[in-house]
């Protein structure tokens, strides 16, 4: 019998030893590999404030709050991340930030205000004048793993002692002396729970808590508790206290920020106080330690009174254990709860985040983005993005209210749209909204959809005719085009284009043809220029979508993405220079190493003179043509734009630009069907609202005329050069060498080389007969 007992004991011991060995393997694998999955963070471009800027327009105080800055009283001592605001000045303690290409130190500044304008900025205490002040980039998102956990890893040696002491005082006062289990703590918790008749205290050490979070499921069974105890002993056996404590401080769960779990004191410090854990005060450290027990039940935002009460308990423990002196204890207890402004997850930028993910996927896998803690600095303008999202959402809602047939209760059948904005000189994406609601549809209509462009494609036809290639341009801005009935033979039968008004207008000035978006005149010009040449020009402008070589291409029957169109129009705004689309400024990896840096790339694809002429024509569209509604709410300054409405009103477009901005709006149904309104009613108001709110209604800058463009007076009725005695005249732009040779009032041919075509002579004699 004794032999049987011994055998059973041997087998049991062997099995137990095997169990322990397997647990030890789990511990070594988890601790020896990547301990934490840190999501990559994505940041907007920094906001820059400067004298002359309209602080109300940019919502300066709202921007400070979104960055986690806290407004304090005039008498308060300013710490980084705080500001004082009064009627004539703002004092800001600006936080340092480590942007890879434009880092900024912490500084104390005074921003003086005059009405809605910033008058001057000075740095304290010396009073040195600052001409431009960058504020740190705003986090616009992150690439999470399946658990949506966010961390800001801390290094134990860089933390002030009181941060560590606060945690040890309340969670494990004998951490430095026990071997993973604390019998005294277990016994004390057992007695307290028996007296209370319920579980009021836990006996787990800090090491046991780490093991539970690191390795085990939350189930409460004897086997799991046994695993926890054995693994805690193994962790203490294999790793030193320094490693264990640092891992704990980075792993511990400390609440929620929307759908994202806050893990570690580094992230908690950033969320609660808008600062690094290295700069936590005694009271702030005590509060974070206090909520470890029940992060959501003791949330300082929702349960401030309970959180402060437990914070004070932690301070009492720290004093009783000799971790702080009486003076520090009194000062910390007197400190009010000074939380950073709540900055909920940014939802407006999720289409942009998906675009970034697709761009990065060729180099960085989904797992890397969700675990390596990359910092991705982007070109996105946070304010422009918010305004774009609101303009699109509310613009579509307004259309549904005005035209009840557009509304539906089925999200997949809802009226959709997109808005993308770019800086034309650099190709930087400033805003991108790929749909009205990312929650309902993640399909990005700005970059993933191709839709018929309608009349926003027509400028390519006119540019192809204006561009001097070989013998010279096909026309000038003084030319006339033919809007009489047209029939073109095609393999599928004769094609007869029609105008929107179902009328024909005869010989019309080229400006009027584009401003009023005459289909027949544009189609005939496309035939004169050659559809192949139009395609070649569109390709130079960055259009990569299929462009069928058919007559109707001139009227925008090809399907193209809004991103392609906004880049093409950016080329005009940029004087004929095609920019490469930019979404990323810098990408930073572990240890602050820069992995990617933006490289601006450009290519001249059109001479500056022709680009200016095209811009002049499109300014006419915005002043007198189909896009004239852009001015209806008082939008001032230079704007060039083109509307586009496809056959059956399935797609509504407006693409337009200013000297500093180009933006495209598209509206339609994902499964194409008639919207029943033109683009001037559908897309234009959304574009107008976005640009008006972004600029405050006053567009800066000007479209500069290049040296190769000259100005001459012409007679509007004929397009001739207007000399002294001509009864009517208006100025017009011309490429040098293309000024009309026929002159008004005599009809004589001048010595200036220019347009001397038979069509011009025919118009002269027609005009002469009308005068007789």
Tab-separated table of C-alpha atoms in Angstrom, residues 183-413:
chain	number	residue	atom	x	y	z
A	183	UNK	CA	0.665	35.687	2.838
A	184	UNK	CA	0.024	38.635	5.161
A	185	UNK	CA	-2.018	40.412	2.518
A	186	UNK	CA	-3.967	37.243	1.722
A	187	UNK	CA	-4.705	36.643	5.397
A	188	UNK	CA	-5.712	40.259	5.969
A	189	UNK	CA	-8.066	40.220	2.993
A	190	UNK	CA	-9.616	36.938	4.174
A	191	UNK	CA	-10.319	38.335	7.652
A	192	UNK	CA	-11.741	41.587	6.272
A	193	UNK	CA	-14.024	39.729	3.888
A	194	UNK	CA	-15.251	37.374	6.618
A	195	UNK	CA	-16.089	40.313	8.856
A	196	UNK	CA	-17.906	42.094	6.028
A	197	UNK	CA	-19.751	39.007	4.895
A	198	UNK	CA	-18.731	39.796	1.307
A	199	UNK	CA	-15.648	40.240	-0.840
A	200	UNK	CA	-14.402	43.724	0.078
A	201	UNK	CA	-10.654	43.320	-0.315
A	202	UNK	CA	-8.381	41.444	-2.658
A	203	UNK	CA	-5.257	39.611	-1.602
A	204	UNK	CA	-3.480	39.712	-4.932
A	205	UNK	CA	-0.025	41.202	-5.154
A	206	UNK	CA	1.010	43.528	-7.914
A	207	UNK	CA	2.751	40.578	-9.558
A	208	UNK	CA	-0.425	38.506	-9.433
A	209	UNK	CA	-2.394	41.351	-11.015
A	210	UNK	CA	0.168	41.537	-13.803
A	211	UNK	CA	-0.041	37.780	-14.367
A	212	UNK	CA	-3.833	37.912	-14.449
A	213	UNK	CA	-3.839	40.673	-17.076
A	214	UNK	CA	-0.882	39.345	-19.057
A	215	UNK	CA	-1.573	35.618	-19.265
A	216	UNK	CA	-4.979	34.595	-17.977
A	217	UNK	CA	-8.693	34.916	-18.656
A	218	UNK	CA	-10.943	36.769	-16.202
A	219	UNK	CA	-12.766	33.580	-15.097
A	220	UNK	CA	-12.915	32.917	-11.348
A	221	UNK	CA	-12.081	29.262	-10.712
A	222	UNK	CA	-9.738	27.460	-8.323
A	223	UNK	CA	-7.609	26.232	-11.236
A	224	UNK	CA	-7.176	29.764	-12.580
A	225	UNK	CA	-6.222	31.103	-9.136
A	226	UNK	CA	-3.707	28.287	-8.791
A	227	UNK	CA	-2.267	29.160	-12.191
A	228	UNK	CA	-2.072	32.808	-11.147
A	229	UNK	CA	-0.174	31.970	-7.958
A	230	UNK	CA	2.306	29.619	-9.658
A	231	UNK	CA	2.925	32.008	-12.540
A	232	UNK	CA	3.451	34.909	-10.131
A	233	UNK	CA	6.180	32.874	-8.406
A	234	UNK	CA	7.723	32.014	-11.785
A	235	UNK	CA	7.710	35.659	-12.903
A	236	UNK	CA	9.427	36.716	-9.671
A	237	UNK	CA	11.952	33.898	-10.041
A	238	UNK	CA	12.916	34.767	-13.615
A	239	UNK	CA	12.680	38.586	-13.692
A	240	UNK	CA	13.787	41.371	-11.390
A	241	UNK	CA	11.448	43.732	-9.580
A	242	UNK	CA	12.326	46.583	-11.895
A	243	UNK	CA	11.067	44.719	-14.984
A	244	UNK	CA	7.946	43.478	-13.214
A	245	UNK	CA	6.964	46.915	-11.937
A	246	UNK	CA	7.571	48.574	-15.297
A	247	UNK	CA	5.476	45.940	-17.056
A	248	UNK	CA	2.680	46.433	-14.519
A	249	UNK	CA	2.644	50.217	-14.919
A	250	UNK	CA	2.338	49.803	-18.692
A	251	UNK	CA	-0.287	47.049	-18.585
A	252	UNK	CA	-2.777	48.081	-15.914
A	253	UNK	CA	-6.288	48.945	-17.178
A	254	UNK	CA	-7.392	52.477	-16.253
A	255	UNK	CA	-10.701	53.097	-18.000
A	256	UNK	CA	-12.188	53.945	-21.382
A	257	UNK	CA	-11.954	56.772	-23.886
A	258	UNK	CA	-14.955	56.072	-26.045
A	259	UNK	CA	-14.503	52.584	-27.463
A	260	UNK	CA	-10.785	52.567	-26.658
A	261	UNK	CA	-9.354	50.972	-23.518
A	262	UNK	CA	-6.795	53.051	-21.592
A	263	UNK	CA	-3.882	50.893	-20.443
A	264	UNK	CA	-0.907	52.021	-18.403
A	265	UNK	CA	-0.195	55.145	-16.401
A	266	UNK	CA	1.447	56.817	-19.400
A	267	UNK	CA	-1.778	56.810	-21.417
A	268	UNK	CA	-3.868	57.639	-18.331
A	269	UNK	CA	-1.660	60.646	-17.636
A	270	UNK	CA	-2.078	61.842	-21.217
A	271	UNK	CA	-5.867	61.366	-21.208
A	272	UNK	CA	-6.614	62.691	-17.709
A	273	UNK	CA	-4.072	65.495	-17.484
A	274	UNK	CA	-2.809	66.141	-21.012
A	275	UNK	CA	0.791	65.604	-19.919
A	276	UNK	CA	3.535	63.024	-19.694
A	277	UNK	CA	3.638	60.757	-16.638
A	278	UNK	CA	7.077	62.258	-15.981
A	279	UNK	CA	5.370	65.515	-14.976
A	280	UNK	CA	2.615	64.184	-12.717
A	281	UNK	CA	2.198	65.926	-9.378
A	282	UNK	CA	1.780	63.942	-6.164
A	283	UNK	CA	-1.990	64.498	-6.194
A	284	UNK	CA	-2.282	63.508	-9.865
A	285	UNK	CA	-0.238	60.345	-9.340
A	286	UNK	CA	-2.388	59.457	-6.317
A	287	UNK	CA	-5.587	59.841	-8.352
A	288	UNK	CA	-4.361	57.489	-11.088
A	289	UNK	CA	-3.304	54.945	-8.463
A	290	UNK	CA	-6.650	55.357	-6.737
A	291	UNK	CA	-8.749	54.327	-9.749
A	292	UNK	CA	-6.825	51.094	-10.453
A	293	UNK	CA	-9.287	49.309	-8.180
A	294	UNK	CA	-12.332	50.327	-10.262
A	295	UNK	CA	-11.386	52.420	-13.296
A	296	UNK	CA	-14.894	52.982	-14.605
A	297	UNK	CA	-16.634	53.148	-11.223
A	298	UNK	CA	-14.122	55.762	-10.043
A	299	UNK	CA	-13.769	57.683	-13.319
A	300	UNK	CA	-12.749	61.236	-12.371
A	301	UNK	CA	-14.910	62.568	-15.212
A	302	UNK	CA	-18.101	60.814	-14.136
A	303	UNK	CA	-17.533	60.170	-10.410
A	304	UNK	CA	-15.343	63.088	-9.383
A	305	UNK	CA	-16.327	63.069	-5.708
A	306	UNK	CA	-15.671	59.344	-5.266
A	307	UNK	CA	-12.411	59.580	-7.186
A	308	UNK	CA	-11.125	62.452	-5.006
A	309	UNK	CA	-12.174	60.613	-1.847
A	310	UNK	CA	-10.163	57.551	-2.840
A	311	UNK	CA	-7.275	59.753	-4.004
A	312	UNK	CA	-7.131	61.208	-0.504
A	313	UNK	CA	-7.088	57.661	0.899
A	314	UNK	CA	-4.038	56.919	-1.265
A	315	UNK	CA	-2.362	60.105	-0.007
A	316	UNK	CA	-3.058	59.032	3.584
A	317	UNK	CA	-1.462	55.652	2.889
A	318	UNK	CA	1.577	57.293	1.287
A	319	UNK	CA	2.053	59.487	4.363
A	320	UNK	CA	1.474	56.645	6.815
A	321	UNK	CA	4.010	54.472	4.983
A	322	UNK	CA	6.577	57.287	4.959
A	323	UNK	CA	6.524	57.787	1.210
A	324	UNK	CA	5.696	61.517	1.421
A	325	UNK	CA	6.159	64.051	4.210
A	326	UNK	CA	3.472	66.128	5.889
A	327	UNK	CA	4.023	69.157	3.665
A	328	UNK	CA	3.628	67.138	0.465
A	329	UNK	CA	0.580	65.407	1.963
A	330	UNK	CA	-1.129	68.696	2.857
A	331	UNK	CA	-0.346	70.277	-0.520
A	332	UNK	CA	-1.616	67.274	-2.466
A	333	UNK	CA	-4.840	67.060	-0.457
A	334	UNK	CA	-5.526	70.732	-1.061
A	335	UNK	CA	-5.053	70.358	-4.825
A	336	UNK	CA	-8.303	70.530	-6.747
A	337	UNK	CA	-9.152	68.060	-9.476
A	338	UNK	CA	-7.673	69.634	-12.614
A	339	UNK	CA	-8.518	67.352	-15.507
A	340	UNK	CA	-7.744	67.935	-19.165
A	341	UNK	CA	-10.700	68.665	-21.413
A	342	UNK	CA	-12.451	65.561	-22.668
A	343	UNK	CA	-11.224	64.812	-26.178
A	344	UNK	CA	-13.439	62.029	-27.542
A	345	UNK	CA	-12.361	59.803	-30.401
A	346	UNK	CA	-12.280	61.778	-33.633
A	347	UNK	CA	-14.746	60.208	-36.049
A	348	UNK	CA	-14.560	62.720	-38.898
A	349	UNK	CA	-11.184	61.473	-40.157
A	350	UNK	CA	-11.861	57.748	-40.471
A	351	UNK	CA	-12.020	57.755	-44.276
A	352	UNK	CA	-8.649	59.508	-44.283
A	353	UNK	CA	-7.259	56.915	-41.853
A	354	UNK	CA	-8.383	54.151	-44.207
A	355	UNK	CA	-6.660	55.888	-47.113
A	356	UNK	CA	-3.452	56.056	-45.063
A	357	UNK	CA	-3.766	52.391	-44.160
A	358	UNK	CA	-4.080	51.448	-47.833
A	359	UNK	CA	-1.062	53.592	-48.722
A	360	UNK	CA	1.040	52.112	-45.908
A	361	UNK	CA	-0.008	48.492	-46.436
A	362	UNK	CA	2.677	47.847	-49.061
A	363	UNK	CA	5.366	48.427	-46.413
A	364	UNK	CA	3.692	48.017	-43.022
A	365	UNK	CA	1.362	45.115	-42.277
A	366	UNK	CA	-1.862	45.427	-40.301
A	367	UNK	CA	-0.122	43.771	-37.352
A	368	UNK	CA	2.772	46.240	-37.427
A	369	UNK	CA	0.402	49.211	-37.534
A	370	UNK	CA	-1.568	47.791	-34.604
A	371	UNK	CA	1.390	46.864	-32.407
A	372	UNK	CA	4.608	48.786	-33.137
A	373	UNK	CA	3.556	52.195	-31.821
A	374	UNK	CA	4.446	54.157	-34.960
A	375	UNK	CA	3.747	57.886	-34.987
A	376	UNK	CA	2.309	59.000	-38.319
A	377	UNK	CA	2.290	62.737	-38.963
A	378	UNK	CA	-0.065	63.673	-41.775
A	379	UNK	CA	-1.015	66.611	-43.953
A	380	UNK	CA	-4.612	66.683	-42.702
A	381	UNK	CA	-5.855	70.062	-41.486
A	382	UNK	CA	-8.019	69.211	-38.477
A	383	UNK	CA	-10.248	72.269	-38.800
A	384	UNK	CA	-10.722	71.815	-42.552
A	385	UNK	CA	-11.603	68.171	-41.952
A	386	UNK	CA	-14.266	69.017	-39.371
A	387	UNK	CA	-15.769	71.702	-41.607
A	388	UNK	CA	-15.776	69.379	-44.628
A	389	UNK	CA	-17.511	66.601	-42.718
A	390	UNK	CA	-20.155	68.979	-41.414
A	391	UNK	CA	-20.710	70.681	-44.779
A	392	UNK	CA	-21.258	67.340	-46.522
A	393	UNK	CA	-23.440	65.818	-43.812
A	394	UNK	CA	-25.666	68.847	-43.326
A	395	UNK	CA	-25.738	69.620	-47.050
A	396	UNK	CA	-27.117	66.163	-47.839
A	397	UNK	CA	-29.630	66.417	-44.990
A	398	UNK	CA	-30.799	69.785	-46.326
A	399	UNK	CA	-31.328	68.342	-49.812
A	400	UNK	CA	-33.391	65.501	-48.358
A	401	UNK	CA	-35.571	68.002	-46.482
A	402	UNK	CA	-36.096	70.167	-49.579
A	403	UNK	CA	-36.647	67.221	-51.930
A	404	UNK	CA	-38.485	64.560	-49.961
A	405	UNK	CA	-38.087	61.982	-52.714
A	406	UNK	CA	-34.361	61.812	-51.953
A	407	UNK	CA	-34.855	60.670	-48.356
A	408	UNK	CA	-34.892	57.013	-47.342
A	409	UNK	CA	-34.781	54.988	-44.129
A	410	UNK	CA	-32.397	52.468	-45.677
A	411	UNK	CA	-28.763	53.565	-45.117
A	412	UNK	CA	-27.485	51.487	-48.033
A	413	UNK	CA	-29.821	53.367	-50.399
